[in-house]
Coordinates of C-alpha atoms in Angstrom, one line a residue:
Chain A
M1 CA 161.7 154.5 78.3
R2 CA 158.0 155.0 77.4
S3 CA 158.5 153.1 74.1
C4 CA 160.1 150.3 76.0
R5 CA 157.1 150.0 78.4
K6 CA 154.7 150.1 75.5
K7 CA 156.6 147.4 73.8
L8 CA 156.6 145.3 76.7
R9 CA 152.9 145.7 77.3
A10 CA 152.2 144.8 73.5
N11 CA 154.4 141.6 73.9
S12 CA 152.7 140.2 77.0
S13 CA 148.9 141.1 75.9
G14 CA 148.8 137.7 74.2
Q15 CA 149.9 135.9 77.2
L16 CA 147.4 137.7 79.3
L17 CA 144.7 136.7 77.0
I18 CA 145.8 132.9 77.2
V19 CA 145.8 133.0 81.0
A20 CA 142.3 134.5 81.0
A21 CA 141.2 132.0 78.4
L22 CA 142.7 129.2 80.6
A23 CA 140.9 130.6 83.6
I24 CA 137.6 130.5 81.8
A25 CA 138.4 127.1 80.7
V26 CA 139.0 125.9 84.2
L27 CA 135.8 127.5 85.3
I28 CA 133.8 125.8 82.6
S29 CA 135.7 122.3 83.2
S30 CA 134.9 122.5 86.9
T31 CA 131.3 123.3 86.2
T32 CA 131.1 120.4 84.0
I33 CA 132.6 118.0 86.6
Y34 CA 130.2 119.5 89.2
V35 CA 127.2 118.8 86.8
Y36 CA 128.5 115.4 86.0
E37 CA 129.0 114.5 89.6
L38 CA 125.6 115.8 90.5
S39 CA 123.9 113.8 87.7
K40 CA 125.9 110.7 88.8
E41 CA 124.4 111.3 92.3
T42 CA 120.9 111.4 91.3
K43 CA 121.3 108.5 88.9
S44 CA 122.6 106.6 92.0
E45 CA 119.9 107.8 94.1
N46 CA 117.2 106.7 91.5
T47 CA 118.7 103.2 91.2
Y48 CA 118.8 102.9 94.9
S49 CA 115.1 104.0 95.0
S50 CA 114.3 101.5 92.2
I51 CA 115.9 98.5 94.1
N52 CA 114.1 99.5 97.2
D53 CA 110.7 99.4 95.2
F54 CA 111.8 96.0 93.8
I55 CA 112.8 94.6 97.3
F56 CA 109.2 95.8 98.3
A57 CA 107.5 94.2 95.5
L58 CA 109.5 90.9 96.1
K59 CA 108.2 91.0 99.8
Q60 CA 104.8 91.7 98.6
N61 CA 104.9 88.8 96.2
T62 CA 106.1 86.2 98.8
R63 CA 103.3 87.5 101.2
N64 CA 100.7 87.1 98.5
T65 CA 102.1 83.5 97.9
V66 CA 101.9 82.5 101.3
I67 CA 98.3 83.8 101.5
S68 CA 97.4 81.9 98.4
S69 CA 99.0 78.8 100.0
L70 CA 97.3 79.0 103.2
A71 CA 94.0 79.6 101.5
N72 CA 94.6 76.4 99.6
V73 CA 95.6 74.4 102.4
S74 CA 93.0 75.5 104.9
N75 CA 90.4 74.4 102.3
G76 CA 91.7 71.0 102.0
G77 CA 94.9 71.3 100.3
E78 CA 98.1 69.3 100.9
R79 CA 100.6 71.2 103.2
S80 CA 103.3 70.9 100.5
V81 CA 101.4 73.4 98.3
L82 CA 103.3 76.1 100.3
A83 CA 106.6 75.0 99.2
N84 CA 105.5 74.2 95.7
N85 CA 104.2 77.7 95.2
L86 CA 107.2 79.3 96.7
N87 CA 109.4 77.5 94.4
E88 CA 107.2 78.6 91.5
L89 CA 107.7 82.3 92.8
A90 CA 111.4 81.7 93.1
Q91 CA 111.6 80.5 89.4
F92 CA 109.9 83.6 88.3
F93 CA 112.2 86.0 90.0
R94 CA 115.2 84.1 88.8
S95 CA 113.9 84.9 85.2
L96 CA 114.2 88.7 85.9
T97 CA 117.4 90.3 85.1
H98 CA 116.7 93.8 85.9
F99 CA 119.0 94.1 88.9
G100 CA 121.2 91.1 88.2
I101 CA 120.9 87.5 89.5
I102 CA 117.9 87.1 91.9
N103 CA 117.9 84.1 94.3
L104 CA 114.9 83.6 96.6
A105 CA 115.4 80.9 99.1
F106 CA 113.0 79.9 101.8
T107 CA 112.5 77.7 104.7
P108 CA 108.9 76.8 106.0
V109 CA 108.9 76.8 109.7
N110 CA 108.7 73.5 111.6
D111 CA 108.2 73.6 115.3
S112 CA 105.6 72.3 117.9
N113 CA 102.9 74.5 116.1
Y114 CA 104.0 74.5 112.5
D115 CA 104.4 71.5 110.1
A116 CA 106.0 72.5 106.8
G117 CA 105.1 76.0 107.5
I118 CA 101.4 75.3 108.1
W119 CA 99.4 75.5 111.4
L120 CA 95.9 74.7 111.5
S121 CA 94.4 74.6 115.2
W122 CA 90.8 74.2 114.9
N123 CA 90.1 71.8 117.7
T124 CA 91.0 74.2 120.6
S125 CA 87.9 75.3 122.3
S126 CA 86.6 78.8 121.5
I127 CA 89.8 79.6 119.2
G128 CA 90.5 78.7 116.0
V129 CA 93.9 79.5 114.1
S130 CA 95.1 79.0 110.4
S131 CA 98.5 80.0 109.9
A132 CA 101.5 79.8 107.5
Y133 CA 105.0 80.8 108.3
A134 CA 108.2 80.9 106.3
N135 CA 111.5 82.5 106.5
F136 CA 113.1 83.9 103.4
M137 CA 116.6 84.8 102.2
A138 CA 116.9 86.9 99.1
K139 CA 120.1 87.5 97.3
I140 CA 120.4 90.3 94.4
Q141 CA 123.9 90.1 92.8
G142 CA 124.3 92.6 90.1
M143 CA 126.1 95.5 88.5
T144 CA 124.3 98.4 90.6
A145 CA 123.8 96.4 93.8
N146 CA 124.7 93.5 95.8
I147 CA 122.1 92.9 98.3
A148 CA 121.3 90.1 100.7
L149 CA 118.2 90.3 103.1
S150 CA 116.4 87.9 105.3
Y151 CA 112.8 88.2 106.3
A152 CA 110.0 86.3 107.6
V153 CA 106.3 86.1 106.5
N154 CA 103.6 85.0 109.0
I155 CA 100.0 84.9 107.7
T156 CA 97.5 84.2 110.5
T157 CA 93.8 84.2 110.7
T158 CA 92.4 83.7 114.1
I159 CA 88.9 83.7 115.4
T160 CA 87.6 83.7 119.1
I161 CA 84.0 82.6 119.9
S162 CA 82.1 82.7 123.1
G163 CA 78.5 82.9 124.2
Y164 CA 75.7 81.7 126.2
Y165 CA 72.0 80.5 125.9
T166 CA 68.8 81.4 127.5
K167 CA 66.0 78.9 127.7
L168 CA 62.7 79.8 125.7
V169 CA 59.7 77.3 125.5
G170 CA 60.4 73.6 126.0
E171 CA 63.8 72.6 124.3
E172 CA 63.9 75.8 122.4
K173 CA 67.0 77.9 123.4
L174 CA 68.2 81.3 122.2
V175 CA 71.9 81.2 121.7
N176 CA 73.9 84.6 121.7
L177 CA 77.4 84.5 120.4
T178 CA 80.3 87.0 120.0
C179 CA 82.8 86.2 117.3
N180 CA 86.1 88.1 116.7
V181 CA 88.2 87.8 113.7
Y182 CA 91.9 88.7 113.3
N183 CA 94.4 88.9 110.4
E184 CA 98.0 88.9 111.9
E185 CA 96.5 90.0 115.3
K186 CA 94.7 93.0 113.7
P187 CA 91.0 93.1 113.5
A188 CA 89.6 91.8 110.3
L189 CA 86.3 91.3 108.3
V190 CA 84.9 88.1 107.0
E191 CA 83.8 87.0 103.7
N192 CA 81.4 84.4 104.9
M193 CA 80.5 83.0 108.1
T194 CA 78.5 79.7 108.5
L195 CA 77.2 78.4 111.9
F196 CA 76.3 74.8 113.2
Y197 CA 74.8 73.6 116.4
E198 CA 75.2 70.2 117.8
R199 CA 71.9 68.2 118.2
L200 CA 71.8 64.5 119.2
G201 CA 75.5 64.1 118.0
S202 CA 75.2 65.7 114.5
W203 CA 76.0 69.0 113.3
I204 CA 73.1 70.9 112.0
P205 CA 73.6 74.3 110.0
V206 CA 72.0 77.4 111.3
D207 CA 69.8 79.2 108.8
S208 CA 67.0 81.6 108.5
S209 CA 64.6 79.1 109.9
N210 CA 66.5 79.6 113.1
N211 CA 66.1 83.4 113.4
L212 CA 69.6 83.8 112.7
S213 CA 70.9 87.4 113.1
I214 CA 74.4 88.5 112.5
T215 CA 75.6 92.0 113.4
D216 CA 78.7 93.2 111.9
Y217 CA 80.4 95.9 114.0
G218 CA 83.0 96.6 111.2
N219 CA 85.9 96.1 113.6
G220 CA 86.1 92.4 113.4
T221 CA 83.4 91.8 116.0
Y222 CA 80.4 90.1 115.1
T223 CA 77.3 89.3 117.4
I224 CA 75.3 86.3 116.4
S225 CA 72.0 85.0 117.8
F226 CA 69.7 82.0 116.6
T227 CA 67.1 79.8 118.3
A228 CA 67.1 76.1 118.1
A229 CA 65.4 73.2 119.8
I230 CA 68.2 71.4 121.7
P231 CA 67.5 68.9 124.3
S232 CA 71.0 68.9 126.1
N233 CA 72.0 71.3 129.0
T234 CA 74.7 72.8 126.8
V235 CA 74.9 73.9 123.5
Q236 CA 77.8 73.1 121.2
V237 CA 78.4 75.6 118.4
S238 CA 80.8 75.4 115.6
T239 CA 81.6 78.7 113.7
H240 CA 83.0 78.4 110.1
V241 CA 84.7 81.6 108.8
Y242 CA 86.3 82.5 105.5
D243 CA 88.2 85.8 105.7
L244 CA 88.5 88.2 103.0
R245 CA 91.6 86.5 101.6
G246 CA 89.7 83.2 101.4
I247 CA 91.4 81.6 104.2
F248 CA 89.1 79.2 106.0
V249 CA 89.2 78.9 109.9
L250 CA 86.8 77.0 112.4
A251 CA 86.3 77.2 116.0
N252 CA 84.1 75.3 118.4
T253 CA 82.6 76.6 121.8
T254 CA 80.2 75.4 124.3
C255 CA 77.5 77.5 125.5
Y256 CA 76.0 77.4 129.0
E257 CA 72.9 78.8 130.3
A258 CA 73.1 82.4 131.3
Chain B
M1 CA 159.5 139.5 65.1
N2 CA 156.7 141.4 67.0
C3 CA 154.3 140.9 64.1
K4 CA 155.3 137.3 63.7
N5 CA 154.7 136.5 67.5
R6 CA 151.4 138.7 67.5
G7 CA 150.1 136.2 64.7
Q8 CA 151.0 133.1 66.6
I9 CA 149.3 134.4 69.7
R10 CA 146.1 135.4 67.6
I11 CA 145.9 131.7 66.5
I12 CA 146.3 130.3 70.0
E13 CA 143.5 132.7 71.2
A14 CA 141.1 131.5 68.4
F15 CA 141.9 128.0 69.2
L16 CA 141.0 128.8 73.0
A17 CA 137.9 130.6 71.9
V18 CA 136.8 127.5 70.0
F19 CA 137.7 125.4 73.0
I20 CA 135.5 127.5 75.3
I21 CA 132.6 127.3 73.0
F22 CA 132.7 123.7 72.7
S23 CA 133.1 123.4 76.4
S24 CA 129.9 125.1 76.9
L25 CA 128.1 123.1 74.4
A26 CA 129.2 120.0 76.3
V27 CA 127.9 121.2 79.5
S28 CA 124.5 122.1 78.1
A29 CA 124.4 118.7 76.3
N30 CA 125.1 116.9 79.5
L31 CA 122.5 118.8 81.4
T32 CA 119.7 117.9 78.8
V33 CA 120.6 114.2 79.0
T34 CA 120.5 114.1 82.8
Q35 CA 117.1 115.7 82.9
N36 CA 115.6 113.3 80.3
K37 CA 117.1 110.2 82.3
T38 CA 115.7 111.6 85.6
K39 CA 112.3 112.1 84.1
R40 CA 112.1 108.5 82.8
D41 CA 113.1 107.2 86.2
D42 CA 110.6 109.0 87.9
L43 CA 107.9 107.8 85.6
A44 CA 109.0 104.3 86.0
S45 CA 109.1 104.6 89.8
V46 CA 105.4 106.0 89.5
G47 CA 104.3 103.1 87.4
L48 CA 105.9 100.5 89.8
Q49 CA 104.4 102.0 92.8
A50 CA 101.0 102.2 91.2
L51 CA 101.2 98.4 90.6
M52 CA 102.5 97.8 94.1
R53 CA 99.7 99.7 95.5
L54 CA 97.2 97.7 93.6
D55 CA 98.9 94.6 94.8
S56 CA 99.1 95.4 98.3
D57 CA 95.6 94.2 99.0
G58 CA 95.6 91.4 96.2
S59 CA 93.4 93.5 94.0
L60 CA 95.8 93.3 91.2
G61 CA 96.0 89.3 91.1
N62 CA 92.3 89.2 91.7
Y63 CA 91.5 91.5 88.6
I64 CA 93.9 89.1 86.4
D65 CA 92.5 85.9 87.8
C66 CA 88.9 87.1 87.1
G67 CA 89.8 88.4 83.8
D68 CA 88.3 91.7 84.7
W69 CA 90.3 94.0 82.5
A70 CA 87.9 96.9 82.6
S71 CA 88.2 97.2 86.3
L72 CA 92.0 96.8 86.1
R73 CA 92.2 99.6 83.5
N74 CA 90.0 102.0 85.5
A75 CA 92.0 101.2 88.8
I76 CA 95.3 101.8 87.1
N77 CA 93.8 105.0 85.5
V78 CA 92.8 106.2 89.0
I79 CA 96.2 105.4 90.6
L80 CA 98.4 106.9 88.1
P81 CA 98.8 110.8 88.0
S82 CA 96.7 112.6 85.2
G83 CA 98.4 113.0 82.0
V84 CA 100.4 109.7 82.1
S85 CA 99.4 107.5 79.2
F86 CA 99.8 103.5 79.9
N87 CA 99.5 100.3 78.0
L88 CA 99.5 97.1 80.3
T89 CA 100.0 93.5 79.0
V90 CA 99.8 90.5 81.3
Y91 CA 101.8 87.3 80.7
N92 CA 101.8 83.8 82.1
K93 CA 104.8 81.5 83.0
Q94 CA 105.3 80.7 79.2
M95 CA 105.1 84.3 78.3
Q96 CA 101.9 83.9 76.6
Q97 CA 99.7 86.9 76.8
V98 CA 96.7 86.6 79.4
N99 CA 94.6 89.6 78.8
N100 CA 92.4 89.4 75.7
A101 CA 91.5 93.0 75.9
V102 CA 93.7 96.1 75.5
I103 CA 94.5 97.8 79.0
S104 CA 95.2 101.2 78.0
N105 CA 93.9 104.7 78.6
G106 CA 94.9 105.9 74.9
A107 CA 97.6 106.0 72.2
F108 CA 101.2 107.3 73.3
N109 CA 101.8 110.8 72.0
S110 CA 105.3 111.1 73.4
Q111 CA 108.5 109.6 72.1
E112 CA 109.8 109.0 75.7
I113 CA 108.2 105.5 76.8
T114 CA 109.2 104.1 80.1
F115 CA 108.9 100.4 80.7
V116 CA 108.1 98.7 84.0
E117 CA 108.3 94.8 84.5
Y118 CA 106.4 93.4 87.6
I119 CA 105.6 90.0 88.9
C120 CA 102.4 89.4 90.4
A121 CA 101.5 86.3 92.6
S122 CA 97.7 86.3 93.1
Q123 CA 96.3 85.6 96.6
G124 CA 93.6 83.1 95.2
S125 CA 93.6 79.6 96.7
I126 CA 94.8 78.4 93.3
F127 CA 98.2 80.0 92.8
H128 CA 98.8 81.8 89.9
C129 CA 101.9 84.0 88.9
Y130 CA 101.8 86.7 86.2
I131 CA 104.6 88.8 84.6
I132 CA 103.3 92.4 83.9
H133 CA 104.6 94.7 81.3
L134 CA 103.6 98.3 81.9
Y135 CA 104.6 101.0 79.4
L136 CA 104.2 104.7 80.5
A137 CA 104.5 107.9 78.6
V138 CA 103.7 111.5 79.6
A139 CA 101.1 112.7 77.4
T140 CA 102.3 115.8 75.5

């Protein structure tokens, strides 16, 4: 009886070893699969993050192009510059093959204010606006992603100017002005500011001989004062501003005696 | 008969043992590859974000428009984490090199070099678009 049991144990010891080895193999295989799945997940997260970065860069570049175009048009360039520049940018992106085929389409806004995506409002009393506005549709078709996104870029530099004058001796007047500068409705700084006043139908630049004083409050607000001999009862002032992006805007205002 | 069976089982056991060893080797090899790939992706992301950060206020395009390569090198050096070597080349639309000076913070010591391609549209009133190639490596 004992010898029979011993014989059975000896016979099945090999089978037990195979079962144990198989169990270890299953454990190793499942570990391998788990590690593989985990790495696949990490890889897909990285790809997604790269595409996110790429989309951000795409938007940044369209924004830069609209700024460049507005700077050009506000300095006397043709309105068609916006479309030309955006076409050039779209060609650049088409040449990239990182994520597949990149197609950037755009439509410059045309409405009561905008013509070919450009709005220059420099005649309105006390407010000057230089703006460019375009809608974009970007399509990225590739192995890792198939994305279509639409967005709009509106670049606007606005200035407001208001003021009054006080009489000095004779025709001499002291003019006090407050100018506010905005980029996309947020306070912004200027690169350069030039003032003109109207005397006998012609615009005369204000310079140091007019005791010109400009105070920059660092929050987009500037106070300006100057003196000038102006015979009329009102003082017409024209403010020409270049913002830090090189976009030009001007606004005229009429100052009355305080 | 018993002796004969025992011999076969030993052979099977030997095969299983070999299989187990190779499986564990495969697991460790897979782990190493994944870690290296992740490191390269991270470095590329760091490089791309550094360029985007410089481009956010138009500085990147301005440096290139002005040909101020020293300032561009310094700006990238400040933004990138310490211990990261870089080499940057600027190309125009015709893929001709624009920078006439080396924009780099030293030679690459690492074998693992990451490449980032970035398009930069300048904000200047005369529109220019550049293709930037940035090579990155972690200094060893």
